[in-house]
């Protein structure tokens, strides 16, 4: 029995190929409109995970901006030494290279179904894979430790004017 709205009209939705799909067809194949294959669909539903809510474009944009990271903080300083044309061209080039490398990592992660950088690099051929996995994990820990230490130093230096003359100053 087809699903209908309050007026008794059958509910329909536009499919990617501009055909009309009824609500009952959508209910029986909820992942079909995203082009998710049967194996992935059964894995998603058997694990009880929710349907993905992030589009591919949003995910790539998030990865690119995350990859640029704190380099954006030095952008005004870098642009001051270059002309506008060279600066904008350099920024566009760096974004393109960043997008290209991130897409390589995303495709590799999808191919091997591992979703952290070290695990992806662990699939490199020969002895290089396990060595790169260990090296990457160590470097991630070192970078995080350095960030935390820098954060603590910055917080202490920023708090110093506010705690002057209080009991906390002598600590």
PDB file of C-alpha atoms in Angstrom:
ATOM      1  CA  UNK A   1       0.000   0.000   0.000  1.00  0.00           C
ATOM      2  CA  UNK A   2       1.593   3.322  -1.039  1.00  0.00           C
ATOM      3  CA  UNK A   3       2.223   5.998   1.563  1.00  0.00           C
ATOM      4  CA  UNK A   4       0.035   9.099   1.139  1.00  0.00           C
ATOM      5  CA  UNK A   5      -0.040  12.638   2.499  1.00  0.00           C
ATOM      6  CA  UNK A   6      -2.981  14.257   4.334  1.00  0.00           C
ATOM      7  CA  UNK A   7      -4.795  14.917   1.011  1.00  0.00           C
ATOM      8  CA  UNK A   8      -4.504  11.277  -0.030  1.00  0.00           C
ATOM      9  CA  UNK A   9      -1.877  11.965  -2.688  1.00  0.00           C
ATOM     10  CA  UNK A  10       0.988   9.474  -2.889  1.00  0.00           C
ATOM     11  CA  UNK A  11       4.278  10.743  -1.479  1.00  0.00           C
ATOM     12  CA  UNK A  12       7.114  10.822  -3.997  1.00  0.00           C
ATOM     13  CA  UNK A  13      10.706  12.010  -4.150  1.00  0.00           C
ATOM     14  CA  UNK A  14      12.987  12.916  -7.010  1.00  0.00           C
ATOM     15  CA  UNK A  15      15.734  10.377  -7.597  1.00  0.00           C
ATOM     16  CA  UNK A  16      19.196  11.391  -8.865  1.00  0.00           C
ATOM     17  CA  UNK A  17      18.270  10.353 -12.419  1.00  0.00           C
ATOM     18  CA  UNK A  18      15.144  12.632 -12.372  1.00  0.00           C
ATOM     19  CA  UNK A  19      12.779   9.685 -12.046  1.00  0.00           C
ATOM     20  CA  UNK A  20      10.097   9.682  -9.355  1.00  0.00           C
ATOM     21  CA  UNK A  21      10.421   7.291  -6.422  1.00  0.00           C
ATOM     22  CA  UNK A  22       7.518   6.551  -4.105  1.00  0.00           C
ATOM     23  CA  UNK A  23       7.823   6.847  -0.339  1.00  0.00           C
ATOM     24  CA  UNK A  24       7.349   3.101   0.065  1.00  0.00           C
ATOM     25  CA  UNK A  25      10.284   2.492  -2.290  1.00  0.00           C
ATOM     26  CA  UNK A  26      12.365   4.966  -0.286  1.00  0.00           C
ATOM     27  CA  UNK A  27      11.400   3.214   2.938  1.00  0.00           C
ATOM     28  CA  UNK A  28      12.426  -0.162   1.545  1.00  0.00           C
ATOM     29  CA  UNK A  29      15.775   1.171   0.221  1.00  0.00           C
ATOM     30  CA  UNK A  30      16.710   4.220   2.343  1.00  0.00           C
ATOM     31  CA  UNK A  31      20.331   4.347   1.165  1.00  0.00           C
ATOM     32  CA  UNK A  32      19.595   3.969  -2.541  1.00  0.00           C
ATOM     33  CA  UNK A  33      19.474   7.735  -3.200  1.00  0.00           C
ATOM     34  CA  UNK A  34      23.076   8.057  -1.963  1.00  0.00           C
ATOM     35  CA  UNK A  35      24.367   5.302  -4.210  1.00  0.00           C
ATOM     36  CA  UNK A  36      25.497   3.131  -1.277  1.00  0.00           C
ATOM     37  CA  UNK A  37      26.044  -0.479  -2.344  1.00  0.00           C
ATOM     38  CA  UNK A  38      24.378  -3.469  -0.681  1.00  0.00           C
ATOM     39  CA  UNK A  39      27.474  -4.561   1.313  1.00  0.00           C
ATOM     40  CA  UNK A  40      27.959  -1.124   2.862  1.00  0.00           C
ATOM     41  CA  UNK A  41      24.216  -0.799   3.484  1.00  0.00           C
ATOM     42  CA  UNK A  42      24.083  -4.127   5.317  1.00  0.00           C
ATOM     43  CA  UNK A  43      27.187  -3.179   7.363  1.00  0.00           C
ATOM     44  CA  UNK A  44      25.651   0.170   8.310  1.00  0.00           C
ATOM     45  CA  UNK A  45      22.312  -1.304   9.316  1.00  0.00           C
ATOM     46  CA  UNK A  46      23.803  -4.345  11.079  1.00  0.00           C
ATOM     47  CA  UNK A  47      26.141  -2.183  13.163  1.00  0.00           C
ATOM     48  CA  UNK A  48      23.263   0.093  14.066  1.00  0.00           C
ATOM     49  CA  UNK A  49      25.083   3.186  12.824  1.00  0.00           C
ATOM     50  CA  UNK A  50      23.071   6.156  11.692  1.00  0.00           C
ATOM     51  CA  UNK A  51      22.875   7.187   8.070  1.00  0.00           C
ATOM     52  CA  UNK A  52      25.720   9.584   7.172  1.00  0.00           C
ATOM     53  CA  UNK A  53      24.658  13.199   7.570  1.00  0.00           C
ATOM     54  CA  UNK A  54      27.672  14.940   6.027  1.00  0.00           C
ATOM     55  CA  UNK A  55      27.936  15.464   2.311  1.00  0.00           C
ATOM     56  CA  UNK A  56      31.135  14.599   0.470  1.00  0.00           C
ATOM     57  CA  UNK A  57      31.721  18.259  -0.384  1.00  0.00           C
ATOM     58  CA  UNK A  58      31.366  19.311   3.247  1.00  0.00           C
ATOM     59  CA  UNK A  59      33.744  16.572   4.369  1.00  0.00           C
ATOM     60  CA  UNK A  60      36.412  17.544   1.801  1.00  0.00           C
ATOM     61  CA  UNK A  61      36.062  21.242   2.683  1.00  0.00           C
ATOM     62  CA  UNK A  62      36.455  20.385   6.375  1.00  0.00           C
ATOM     63  CA  UNK A  63      39.572  18.319   5.672  1.00  0.00           C
ATOM     64  CA  UNK A  64      41.131  21.024   3.482  1.00  0.00           C
ATOM     65  CA  UNK A  65      40.551  23.783   6.031  1.00  0.00           C
ATOM     66  CA  UNK A  66      41.782  21.499   8.814  1.00  0.00           C
ATOM     67  CA  UNK A  67      44.844  20.667   6.752  1.00  0.00           C
ATOM     68  CA  UNK A  68      45.639  24.328   6.283  1.00  0.00           C
ATOM     69  CA  UNK A  69      45.347  24.714  10.040  1.00  0.00           C
ATOM     70  CA  UNK A  70      47.438  27.274  11.839  1.00  0.00           C
ATOM     71  CA  UNK A  71      49.161  28.217   8.613  1.00  0.00           C
ATOM     72  CA  UNK A  72      46.231  30.599   8.212  1.00  0.00           C
ATOM     73  CA  UNK A  73      47.458  32.509  11.266  1.00  0.00           C
ATOM     74  CA  UNK A  74      50.662  33.454   9.449  1.00  0.00           C
ATOM     75  CA  UNK A  75      48.838  34.411   6.268  1.00  0.00           C
ATOM     76  CA  UNK A  76      48.836  38.204   6.860  1.00  0.00           C
ATOM     77  CA  UNK A  77      52.564  38.170   7.552  1.00  0.00           C
ATOM     78  CA  UNK A  78      53.257  36.085   4.449  1.00  0.00           C
ATOM     79  CA  UNK A  79      51.046  38.279   2.260  1.00  0.00           C
ATOM     80  CA  UNK A  80      52.763  41.466   3.475  1.00  0.00           C
ATOM     81  CA  UNK A  81      55.974  40.387   1.767  1.00  0.00           C
ATOM     82  CA  UNK A  82      54.340  39.463  -1.540  1.00  0.00           C
ATOM     83  CA  UNK A  83      52.210  41.337  -4.027  1.00  0.00           C
ATOM     84  CA  UNK A  84      48.481  40.671  -4.094  1.00  0.00           C
ATOM     85  CA  UNK A  85      48.645  38.687  -7.336  1.00  0.00           C
ATOM     86  CA  UNK A  86      51.552  36.478  -6.233  1.00  0.00           C
ATOM     87  CA  UNK A  87      50.030  36.044  -2.766  1.00  0.00           C
ATOM     88  CA  UNK A  88      46.601  34.985  -4.058  1.00  0.00           C
ATOM     89  CA  UNK A  89      48.195  32.697  -6.667  1.00  0.00           C
ATOM     90  CA  UNK A  90      50.330  31.078  -3.968  1.00  0.00           C
ATOM     91  CA  UNK A  91      47.312  30.590  -1.701  1.00  0.00           C
ATOM     92  CA  UNK A  92      45.312  28.994  -4.524  1.00  0.00           C
ATOM     93  CA  UNK A  93      48.259  26.729  -5.383  1.00  0.00           C
ATOM     94  CA  UNK A  94      48.652  25.609  -1.755  1.00  0.00           C
ATOM     95  CA  UNK A  95      44.910  24.931  -1.473  1.00  0.00           C
ATOM     96  CA  UNK A  96      44.991  22.874  -4.697  1.00  0.00           C
ATOM     97  CA  UNK A  97      47.965  20.800  -3.497  1.00  0.00           C
ATOM     98  CA  UNK A  98      46.305  20.358  -0.097  1.00  0.00           C
ATOM     99  CA  UNK A  99      43.063  19.217  -1.736  1.00  0.00           C
ATOM    100  CA  UNK A 100      44.957  16.790  -3.981  1.00  0.00           C
ATOM    101  CA  UNK A 101      46.896  15.168  -1.120  1.00  0.00           C
ATOM    102  CA  UNK A 102      43.829  14.956   1.115  1.00  0.00           C
ATOM    103  CA  UNK A 103      41.871  13.251  -1.660  1.00  0.00           C
ATOM    104  CA  UNK A 104      44.683  10.684  -2.004  1.00  0.00           C
ATOM    105  CA  UNK A 105      44.407   9.989   1.735  1.00  0.00           C
ATOM    106  CA  UNK A 106      40.596   9.817   1.640  1.00  0.00           C
ATOM    107  CA  UNK A 107      40.639   7.341  -1.259  1.00  0.00           C
ATOM    108  CA  UNK A 108      43.284   5.204   0.467  1.00  0.00           C
ATOM    109  CA  UNK A 109      41.318   5.238   3.728  1.00  0.00           C
ATOM    110  CA  UNK A 110      38.176   4.214   1.868  1.00  0.00           C
ATOM    111  CA  UNK A 111      40.007   1.480  -0.045  1.00  0.00           C
ATOM    112  CA  UNK A 112      41.538  -0.108   3.062  1.00  0.00           C
ATOM    113  CA  UNK A 113      38.659   0.852   5.420  1.00  0.00           C
ATOM    114  CA  UNK A 114      41.041   2.394   7.970  1.00  0.00           C
ATOM    115  CA  UNK A 115      40.428   5.947   9.029  1.00  0.00           C
ATOM    116  CA  UNK A 116      43.533   7.334  10.682  1.00  0.00           C
ATOM    117  CA  UNK A 117      46.683   8.522   8.952  1.00  0.00           C
ATOM    118  CA  UNK A 118      49.045   6.015  10.560  1.00  0.00           C
ATOM    119  CA  UNK A 119      46.847   3.059   9.629  1.00  0.00           C
ATOM    120  CA  UNK A 120      46.650   4.279   6.027  1.00  0.00           C
ATOM    121  CA  UNK A 121      50.436   4.612   5.858  1.00  0.00           C
ATOM    122  CA  UNK A 122      50.717   1.162   7.419  1.00  0.00           C
ATOM    123  CA  UNK A 123      49.448  -0.223   4.105  1.00  0.00           C
ATOM    124  CA  UNK A 124      52.483   1.038   2.175  1.00  0.00           C
ATOM    125  CA  UNK A 125      54.311  -1.811   0.435  1.00  0.00           C
ATOM    126  CA  UNK A 126      57.201  -3.711   1.973  1.00  0.00           C
ATOM    127  CA  UNK A 127      58.820  -2.832   5.271  1.00  0.00           C
ATOM    128  CA  UNK A 128      58.058   0.845   4.768  1.00  0.00           C
ATOM    129  CA  UNK A 129      54.396   0.418   5.832  1.00  0.00           C
ATOM    130  CA  UNK A 130      54.862  -0.664   9.451  1.00  0.00           C
ATOM    131  CA  UNK A 131      57.817   1.709   9.888  1.00  0.00           C
ATOM    132  CA  UNK A 132      55.788   4.670   8.591  1.00  0.00           C
ATOM    133  CA  UNK A 133      52.878   3.706  10.830  1.00  0.00           C
ATOM    134  CA  UNK A 134      55.108   3.785  13.917  1.00  0.00           C
ATOM    135  CA  UNK A 135      56.838   6.995  12.807  1.00  0.00           C
ATOM    136  CA  UNK A 136      53.520   8.724  12.106  1.00  0.00           C
ATOM    137  CA  UNK A 137      52.074   7.745  15.485  1.00  0.00           C
ATOM    138  CA  UNK A 138      55.203   9.035  17.260  1.00  0.00           C
ATOM    139  CA  UNK A 139      55.112  12.322  15.332  1.00  0.00           C
ATOM    140  CA  UNK A 140      51.416  12.813  16.101  1.00  0.00           C
ATOM    141  CA  UNK A 141      52.147  12.341  19.818  1.00  0.00           C
ATOM    142  CA  UNK A 142      55.115  14.740  19.659  1.00  0.00           C
ATOM    143  CA  UNK A 143      53.049  17.368  17.828  1.00  0.00           C
ATOM    144  CA  UNK A 144      50.177  17.045  20.314  1.00  0.00           C
ATOM    145  CA  UNK A 145      52.543  17.237  23.281  1.00  0.00           C
ATOM    146  CA  UNK A 146      54.188  20.351  21.814  1.00  0.00           C
ATOM    147  CA  UNK A 147      50.774  21.924  21.231  1.00  0.00           C
ATOM    148  CA  UNK A 148      49.686  21.230  24.802  1.00  0.00           C
ATOM    149  CA  UNK A 149      52.913  22.642  26.242  1.00  0.00           C
ATOM    150  CA  UNK A 150      52.561  25.749  24.053  1.00  0.00           C
ATOM    151  CA  UNK A 151      48.956  26.133  25.167  1.00  0.00           C
ATOM    152  CA  UNK A 152      49.918  25.964  28.849  1.00  0.00           C
ATOM    153  CA  UNK A 153      52.725  28.518  28.364  1.00  0.00           C
ATOM    154  CA  UNK A 154      50.399  30.834  26.467  1.00  0.00           C
ATOM    155  CA  UNK A 155      47.687  30.561  29.106  1.00  0.00           C
ATOM    156  CA  UNK A 156      50.147  31.273  31.922  1.00  0.00           C
ATOM    157  CA  UNK A 157      51.601  34.279  30.106  1.00  0.00           C
ATOM    158  CA  UNK A 158      48.117  35.611  29.329  1.00  0.00           C
ATOM    159  CA  UNK A 159      46.873  35.115  32.886  1.00  0.00           C
ATOM    160  CA  UNK A 160      49.846  36.854  34.527  1.00  0.00           C
ATOM    161  CA  UNK A 161      48.362  40.419  34.318  1.00  0.00           C
ATOM    162  CA  UNK A 162      45.071  39.204  35.810  1.00  0.00           C
ATOM    163  CA  UNK A 163      46.587  37.427  38.802  1.00  0.00           C
ATOM    164  CA  UNK A 164      49.074  40.171  39.718  1.00  0.00           C
ATOM    165  CA  UNK A 165      48.723  41.055  43.383  1.00  0.00           C
ATOM    166  CA  UNK A 166      46.673  37.968  44.269  1.00  0.00           C
ATOM    167  CA  UNK A 167      47.553  34.741  46.079  1.00  0.00           C
ATOM    168  CA  UNK A 168      47.939  32.978  42.712  1.00  0.00           C
ATOM    169  CA  UNK A 169      50.902  35.194  41.767  1.00  0.00           C
ATOM    170  CA  UNK A 170      53.127  33.581  44.372  1.00  0.00           C
ATOM    171  CA  UNK A 171      52.370  30.046  43.222  1.00  0.00           C
TER     172      UNK A 171
END
